[in-house]
Short mmCIF file of C-alpha atoms and ligand atoms in Angstrom, two decimals:
data_model
loop_
_atom_site.label_atom_id
_atom_site.label_comp_id
_atom_site.label_asym_id
_atom_site.label_seq_id
_atom_site.Cartn_x
_atom_site.Cartn_y
_atom_site.Cartn_z
CA MET A 1007 0.09 -0.04 0.08
CA THR A 1008 1.02 3.60 -0.63
CA ASP A 1009 2.55 5.50 2.36
CA ARG A 1010 -0.37 7.02 4.03
CA THR A 1011 1.47 9.89 5.94
CA PRO A 1012 -1.35 12.47 6.30
CA THR A 1013 0.40 15.48 5.20
CA ARG A 1014 0.03 17.90 2.41
CA ALA A 1015 3.66 17.03 1.26
CA GLU A 1016 2.67 13.40 0.88
CA GLY A 1017 -0.52 14.09 -0.87
CA GLU A 1018 1.52 16.40 -3.32
CA LYS A 1019 4.12 13.49 -4.01
CA ILE A 1020 1.15 11.06 -4.76
CA LEU A 1021 -0.38 13.65 -7.05
CA GLN A 1022 2.79 14.45 -8.93
CA ALA A 1023 3.63 10.65 -9.34
CA PHE A 1024 0.20 10.02 -10.85
CA ILE A 1025 -0.02 12.95 -13.24
CA PRO A 1026 1.49 10.76 -16.17
CA ARG A 1027 -1.20 8.23 -15.60
CA MET A 1028 -4.16 10.66 -15.54
CA GLY A 1029 -5.02 10.48 -19.39
CA ARG A 1030 -5.83 7.63 -21.51
CA ARG A 1031 -4.18 5.18 -19.24
CA TYR A 1032 -6.63 5.91 -16.47
CA ALA A 1033 -9.55 5.91 -18.85
CA GLY A 1034 -8.55 2.33 -20.05
CA GLY A 1035 -7.37 0.78 -16.75
CA ARG A 1036 -9.43 2.46 -13.96
CA ASN A 1037 -11.98 -0.30 -13.73
CA THR A 1038 -9.54 -3.03 -12.91
CA ASP A 1039 -9.03 -3.83 -9.24
CA HIS A 1040 -5.45 -5.16 -9.00
CA GLY A 1041 -5.73 -5.72 -5.24
CA PRO A 1042 -3.85 -4.41 -2.04
CA GLY A 1043 -0.51 -2.96 -3.01
CA ALA A 1044 -1.03 -2.80 -6.63
CA HIS A 1045 -3.65 0.00 -7.07
CA LYS A 1046 -1.54 1.62 -9.78
CA ALA A 1047 -4.35 2.35 -12.30
CA VAL A 1048 -6.20 4.74 -10.06
CA SER A 1049 -4.67 7.69 -7.91
CA VAL A 1050 -5.35 6.43 -4.44
CA LEU A 1051 -5.62 10.19 -3.63
CA SER A 1052 -9.06 10.09 -2.00
CA PRO A 1053 -7.90 10.38 1.65
CA TYR A 1054 -5.92 13.49 0.81
CA ILE A 1055 -8.83 14.99 -1.28
CA ARG A 1056 -11.36 14.17 1.41
CA ARG A 1057 -9.25 16.28 3.84
CA ARG A 1058 -8.38 18.87 1.42
CA LEU A 1059 -4.64 18.08 1.75
CA VAL A 1060 -4.97 17.95 -2.06
CA LEU A 1061 -7.65 20.10 -3.70
CA GLU A 1062 -9.83 18.95 -6.50
CA ALA A 1063 -9.18 22.15 -8.51
CA ASP A 1064 -5.39 21.39 -8.45
CA VAL A 1065 -5.83 17.64 -9.39
CA VAL A 1066 -8.15 18.71 -12.45
CA ALA A 1067 -5.66 21.44 -13.48
CA ALA A 1068 -2.83 18.95 -13.46
CA ALA A 1069 -4.84 16.39 -15.55
CA LEU A 1070 -5.78 19.06 -18.17
CA ALA A 1071 -2.35 20.63 -18.21
CA ALA A 1072 -0.64 17.19 -18.82
CA HIS A 1073 -3.17 15.47 -21.10
CA GLY A 1074 -5.60 18.02 -22.55
CA PRO A 1075 -9.38 17.89 -22.25
CA GLU A 1076 -10.09 14.86 -24.31
CA ASP A 1077 -7.63 12.47 -22.88
CA ALA A 1078 -8.22 13.79 -19.19
CA GLU A 1079 -11.85 13.58 -19.44
CA LYS A 1080 -12.53 10.43 -17.69
CA PHE A 1081 -10.25 11.40 -14.81
CA VAL A 1082 -11.87 14.87 -14.45
CA GLN A 1083 -15.33 13.41 -14.43
CA GLU A 1084 -14.45 10.97 -11.58
CA VAL A 1085 -13.11 13.73 -9.50
CA ILE A 1086 -16.28 15.80 -10.09
CA TRP A 1087 -18.40 13.00 -8.71
CA ARG A 1088 -17.28 13.83 -5.22
CA GLY A 1089 -18.47 17.50 -5.53
CA TYR A 1090 -21.78 16.18 -7.20
CA PHE A 1091 -22.43 14.08 -4.38
CA LYS A 1092 -21.56 16.61 -1.72
CA GLY A 1093 -23.76 19.36 -3.42
CA TRP A 1094 -26.65 16.63 -3.74
CA MET A 1095 -26.70 15.93 -0.07
CA GLU A 1096 -26.21 19.50 1.01
CA ARG A 1097 -29.51 20.32 -0.81
CA ARG A 1098 -31.18 17.07 0.75
CA PRO A 1099 -30.01 16.97 4.29
CA GLN A 1100 -32.97 14.84 5.19
CA VAL A 1101 -31.20 11.85 3.48
CA TRP A 1102 -28.37 12.06 5.90
CA GLN A 1103 -30.62 12.50 8.78
CA SER A 1104 -32.79 9.41 7.82
CA TYR A 1105 -29.57 7.48 7.24
CA ARG A 1106 -28.41 8.28 10.84
CA SER A 1107 -31.72 7.51 12.49
CA GLY A 1108 -32.32 4.37 10.28
CA LEU A 1109 -28.74 3.19 11.38
CA GLU A 1110 -29.55 3.52 15.02
CA GLY A 1111 -32.69 1.33 14.39
CA ASP A 1112 -30.45 -1.25 12.52
CA LEU A 1113 -27.97 -1.25 15.43
CA THR A 1114 -30.88 -1.88 17.93
CA ALA A 1115 -32.05 -4.79 15.77
CA ILE A 1116 -28.63 -6.28 15.84
CA ASP A 1117 -28.72 -6.18 19.60
CA ARG A 1118 -32.07 -8.17 19.52
CA ASP A 1119 -31.55 -10.52 16.63
CA ARG A 1120 -28.83 -13.08 17.11
CA ARG A 1121 -28.99 -14.41 13.61
CA LEU A 1122 -28.59 -11.01 12.25
CA ARG A 1123 -25.71 -10.18 14.53
CA ARG A 1124 -23.86 -13.37 13.60
CA ASP A 1125 -24.29 -12.86 9.87
CA VAL A 1126 -23.25 -9.05 10.09
CA GLN A 1127 -20.19 -10.12 12.14
CA ARG A 1128 -19.24 -12.85 9.49
CA ALA A 1129 -19.37 -10.19 6.73
CA VAL A 1130 -17.18 -7.69 8.38
CA ASP A 1131 -14.89 -10.31 9.59
CA GLY A 1132 -14.49 -11.61 6.14
CA GLN A 1133 -15.77 -14.87 7.11
CA THR A 1134 -18.68 -15.48 4.73
CA GLY A 1135 -16.98 -18.17 2.56
CA LEU A 1136 -17.31 -16.03 -0.54
CA ASP A 1137 -13.58 -15.41 -1.47
CA CYS A 1138 -13.95 -12.02 -3.12
CA PHE A 1139 -16.08 -10.50 -0.62
CA ASP A 1140 -14.03 -11.77 2.29
CA ALA A 1141 -10.81 -10.37 0.77
CA TRP A 1142 -12.43 -6.83 0.22
CA ALA A 1143 -13.53 -7.00 3.88
CA ALA A 1144 -10.08 -7.63 5.00
CA GLU A 1145 -8.52 -5.22 2.67
CA LEU A 1146 -10.86 -2.46 3.91
CA VAL A 1147 -10.02 -3.20 7.57
CA GLU A 1148 -6.28 -3.50 7.04
CA THR A 1149 -5.65 -0.73 4.63
CA GLY A 1150 -8.43 1.65 4.91
CA TYR A 1151 -8.95 1.63 1.19
CA LEU A 1152 -11.00 -0.23 -1.63
CA HIS A 1153 -11.04 0.29 -5.33
CA ASN A 1154 -14.18 1.85 -6.48
CA HIS A 1155 -15.28 -1.31 -8.34
CA ALA A 1156 -14.62 -3.43 -5.21
CA ARG A 1157 -16.83 -0.91 -3.29
CA MET A 1158 -19.59 -1.37 -5.86
CA TRP A 1159 -19.37 -5.23 -5.83
CA PHE A 1160 -19.15 -5.39 -2.06
CA ALA A 1161 -21.96 -3.18 -1.40
CA SER A 1162 -24.22 -5.11 -4.03
CA ILE A 1163 -23.17 -8.47 -2.41
CA TRP A 1164 -23.85 -7.19 1.04
CA ILE A 1165 -27.34 -5.88 0.19
CA PHE A 1166 -28.58 -8.42 -2.26
CA THR A 1167 -26.60 -11.66 -1.72
CA LEU A 1168 -26.21 -11.56 1.83
CA GLY A 1169 -29.48 -9.76 2.38
CA LEU A 1170 -27.94 -7.59 5.19
CA PRO A 1171 -29.22 -3.88 6.01
CA TRP A 1172 -27.44 -1.43 3.72
CA ARG A 1173 -26.97 1.07 6.40
CA LEU A 1174 -24.72 -1.25 8.50
CA GLY A 1175 -22.65 -1.75 5.36
CA ALA A 1176 -22.36 1.87 4.94
CA ASP A 1177 -21.37 2.26 8.47
CA PHE A 1178 -18.70 -0.46 8.25
CA PHE A 1179 -17.26 1.53 5.26
CA TYR A 1180 -17.48 4.92 6.92
CA ARG A 1181 -15.76 3.56 9.98
CA HIS A 1182 -12.90 2.09 8.03
CA LEU A 1183 -12.17 4.07 4.90
CA LEU A 1184 -9.52 6.65 5.11
CA ASP A 1185 -11.51 8.65 2.71
CA GLY A 1186 -14.84 8.09 4.56
CA ASP A 1187 -17.12 10.81 3.51
CA ALA A 1188 -20.80 11.39 4.48
CA ALA A 1189 -21.98 12.28 0.93
CA SER A 1190 -19.94 9.89 -1.27
CA ASN A 1191 -20.34 7.08 0.89
CA THR A 1192 -23.93 7.28 1.93
CA LEU A 1193 -24.94 8.09 -1.70
CA GLY A 1194 -22.56 5.42 -3.01
CA TRP A 1195 -24.47 2.79 -0.97
CA ARG A 1196 -27.83 4.32 -1.93
CA TRP A 1197 -26.95 4.17 -5.59
CA VAL A 1198 -25.97 0.52 -5.39
CA ALA A 1199 -29.31 -0.13 -3.46
CA GLY A 1200 -31.27 1.58 -6.20
CA LEU A 1201 -32.36 4.39 -3.92
CA HIS A 1202 -30.43 7.16 -5.52
CA THR A 1203 -31.10 6.55 -9.15
CA ARG A 1204 -34.38 4.94 -8.10
CA GLY A 1205 -35.20 1.56 -9.55
CA LYS A 1206 -31.70 0.97 -10.96
CA PRO A 1207 -29.91 -1.13 -8.41
CA TYR A 1208 -26.20 -2.20 -9.19
CA PRO A 1209 -26.04 -6.01 -9.50
CA ALA A 1210 -22.54 -7.59 -8.85
CA ASP A 1211 -21.88 -9.96 -11.72
CA ALA A 1212 -19.52 -12.86 -11.60
CA GLN A 1213 -18.15 -12.55 -15.01
CA ASN A 1214 -17.55 -8.73 -14.43
CA ILE A 1215 -15.72 -9.54 -11.07
CA ALA A 1216 -13.48 -12.14 -12.69
CA THR A 1217 -12.57 -9.70 -15.63
CA PHE A 1218 -12.02 -6.66 -13.63
CA THR A 1219 -10.01 -8.41 -10.93
CA ALA A 1220 -7.73 -9.72 -13.61
CA GLY A 1221 -8.88 -13.18 -12.53
CA ARG A 1222 -7.96 -12.93 -8.95
CA PHE A 1223 -11.47 -13.91 -8.14
CA THR A 1224 -13.71 -16.14 -10.05
CA PRO A 1225 -16.94 -16.43 -8.28
CA ARG A 1226 -19.76 -18.74 -9.82
CA PRO A 1227 -22.87 -16.88 -10.98
CA SER A 1228 -24.81 -19.05 -8.58
CA ASP A 1229 -22.70 -17.59 -5.61
CA LEU A 1230 -24.43 -14.20 -6.29
CA ALA A 1231 -27.97 -13.18 -5.99
CA GLU A 1232 -29.91 -12.28 -9.18
CA VAL A 1233 -30.88 -8.58 -8.50
CA THR A 1234 -34.31 -8.11 -10.00
CA GLN A 1235 -35.23 -5.10 -8.13
CA GLY A 1236 -33.60 -2.50 -5.56
CA LEU A 1237 -34.63 -1.35 -2.18
CA GLU A 1238 -37.05 1.46 -3.62
CA ALA A 1239 -40.16 -0.09 -1.85
CA THR A 1240 -38.42 0.63 1.56
CA GLU A 1241 -38.86 4.42 0.79
CA PRO A 1242 -42.25 4.63 -0.97
CA GLU A 1243 -42.15 8.35 -0.44
CA GLY A 1244 -39.42 8.90 -2.85
CA LEU A 1245 -36.50 11.41 -2.67
CA PRO A 1246 -37.02 14.36 -0.47
CA PRO A 1247 -37.63 17.84 -1.97
CA VAL A 1248 -34.54 20.05 -2.70
CA GLN A 1249 -33.87 22.50 0.05
CA PRO A 1250 -32.65 26.15 -0.60
CA LEU A 1251 -29.02 26.69 -0.37
CA ARG A 1252 -27.69 27.62 3.05
CA PRO A 1253 -26.12 31.06 3.46
CA VAL A 1254 -22.45 30.80 3.22
CA THR A 1255 -20.67 31.87 6.65
CA ALA A 1256 -16.96 32.39 7.00
CA PRO A 1257 -15.24 29.69 9.01
CA LYS A 1258 -14.54 30.61 12.81
CA PRO A 1259 -11.07 30.37 13.88
CA GLY A 1260 -10.77 27.33 16.23
CA ARG A 1261 -13.92 25.80 15.36
CA PRO A 1262 -13.91 22.64 13.19
CA THR A 1263 -15.77 22.74 10.09
CA ALA A 1264 -17.38 20.01 7.85
CA LEU A 1265 -15.22 19.57 4.84
C1 FAD B 303 -20.45 2.14 -2.01
C2 FAD B 303 -19.53 3.26 -2.33
C3 FAD B 303 -18.86 3.99 -1.24
C4 FAD B 303 -17.90 5.06 -1.48
N1 FAD B 303 -17.51 5.74 -0.44
C5 FAD B 303 -16.73 6.76 -0.64
C6 FAD B 303 -16.20 7.65 0.42
O1 FAD B 303 -16.62 7.53 1.49
N2 FAD B 303 -15.19 8.62 0.19
C7 FAD B 303 -14.96 8.92 -1.22
O2 FAD B 303 -14.04 9.91 -1.39
N3 FAD B 303 -15.36 8.14 -2.19
C8 FAD B 303 -16.17 7.02 -2.05
N4 FAD B 303 -16.71 6.29 -2.99
C9 FAD B 303 -16.19 6.68 -4.55
C10 FAD B 303 -14.99 5.90 -5.00
O3 FAD B 303 -15.05 4.69 -4.81
C11 FAD B 303 -13.74 6.51 -4.38
O4 FAD B 303 -13.77 7.98 -4.38
C12 FAD B 303 -12.51 6.06 -5.03
O5 FAD B 303 -12.43 4.68 -5.22
C13 FAD B 303 -11.26 6.50 -4.54
O6 FAD B 303 -10.15 5.95 -4.90
P1 FAD B 303 -9.10 6.80 -5.86
O7 FAD B 303 -8.59 8.11 -5.08
O8 FAD B 303 -7.94 5.84 -6.23
O9 FAD B 303 -9.88 7.26 -7.09
P2 FAD B 303 -9.50 7.69 -8.65
O10 FAD B 303 -10.26 6.85 -9.51
O11 FAD B 303 -8.02 7.91 -8.68
O12 FAD B 303 -10.30 9.11 -8.64
C14 FAD B 303 -9.85 10.22 -8.20
C15 FAD B 303 -10.65 11.05 -7.15
O13 FAD B 303 -11.93 11.24 -7.74
C16 FAD B 303 -12.88 11.10 -6.75
N5 FAD B 303 -13.85 10.04 -7.06
C17 FAD B 303 -13.57 9.09 -8.07
N6 FAD B 303 -14.63 8.26 -8.14
C18 FAD B 303 -15.46 8.66 -7.42
C19 FAD B 303 -16.92 8.42 -7.13
N7 FAD B 303 -17.65 7.46 -7.73
N8 FAD B 303 -17.60 9.13 -6.26
C20 FAD B 303 -17.10 10.30 -5.67
N9 FAD B 303 -15.72 10.76 -5.90
C21 FAD B 303 -15.03 9.97 -6.60
C22 FAD B 303 -12.10 10.89 -5.49
O14 FAD B 303 -11.83 11.95 -4.66
C23 FAD B 303 -10.78 10.27 -6.00
O15 FAD B 303 -9.67 10.40 -5.06
C24 FAD B 303 -17.63 5.12 -2.86
C25 FAD B 303 -18.10 4.61 -3.81
C26 FAD B 303 -18.95 3.49 -3.61
C27 FAD B 303 -19.51 2.73 -4.80
#
């Protein structure tokens, strides 16, 4: 794994080293998860960007300067997803509040339900017997990072194959990811569940996993649930209305701010 020293200098070093790979190489290789210690096709900059040790504007400027708008397009688009999710959540704070209250309910259910408790424990301990899932659970806990595709597969298997409450999975990610972010994480899980782009859940597919882990994992199709519908029925009221933008206030010295 890359050195994770949480300084601006280390973030800048990782950024500079990745600039030559922000163009076509990123577009062609970014979907493949080569596993812990081998995430070379993606930047692994997320913990630094999350804490503003590296700024999105600088990353985008570096990509454009080195590769031009066409070849840098895919990388720039990915960087912008983060801001999109933050803006989306900022205008719909109810989604965060209902995640928090729903999570408290799920945690209470775990206390009461021994079987659920056992199944969740197996999943977070990487003891489900499904090789790929177990390896991602271990990688997350050991390194604080997962490739984007692994996050999608993991969340899909958690929700649809293991049938576990999505908020407990999101909470597991949020507690372990070095880039853990209220908006990207919650909305990433909601997207997989079919709650963000309603009615379009993300199905983890055995062939897709084999291809994009370069054959490290070869689950059988029958190991994975067939996803025929998402969790939309759990939120029949649909998405909440958009709130007006909050007034911008200057940060107060000495008071932490939400980045
Ligand atoms: C279920 C799920 C949970 C996620 N939770 C988080 C989270 O808590 N924090 C987080 O920063 N990202 C999250 N993501 C988005 C994405 O997986 C990570 O940003 C990305 O894997 C970080 O690795 P990287 O820096 O090597 O990305 P690169 O591919 O190198 O991308 C460069 C930068 O663009 C941004 N970015 C790229 N893809 C996305 C995306 N899909 N959504 C938002 N930003 C993106 C990140 O800041 C990233 O560092 C989640 C995705 C899913 C499916």
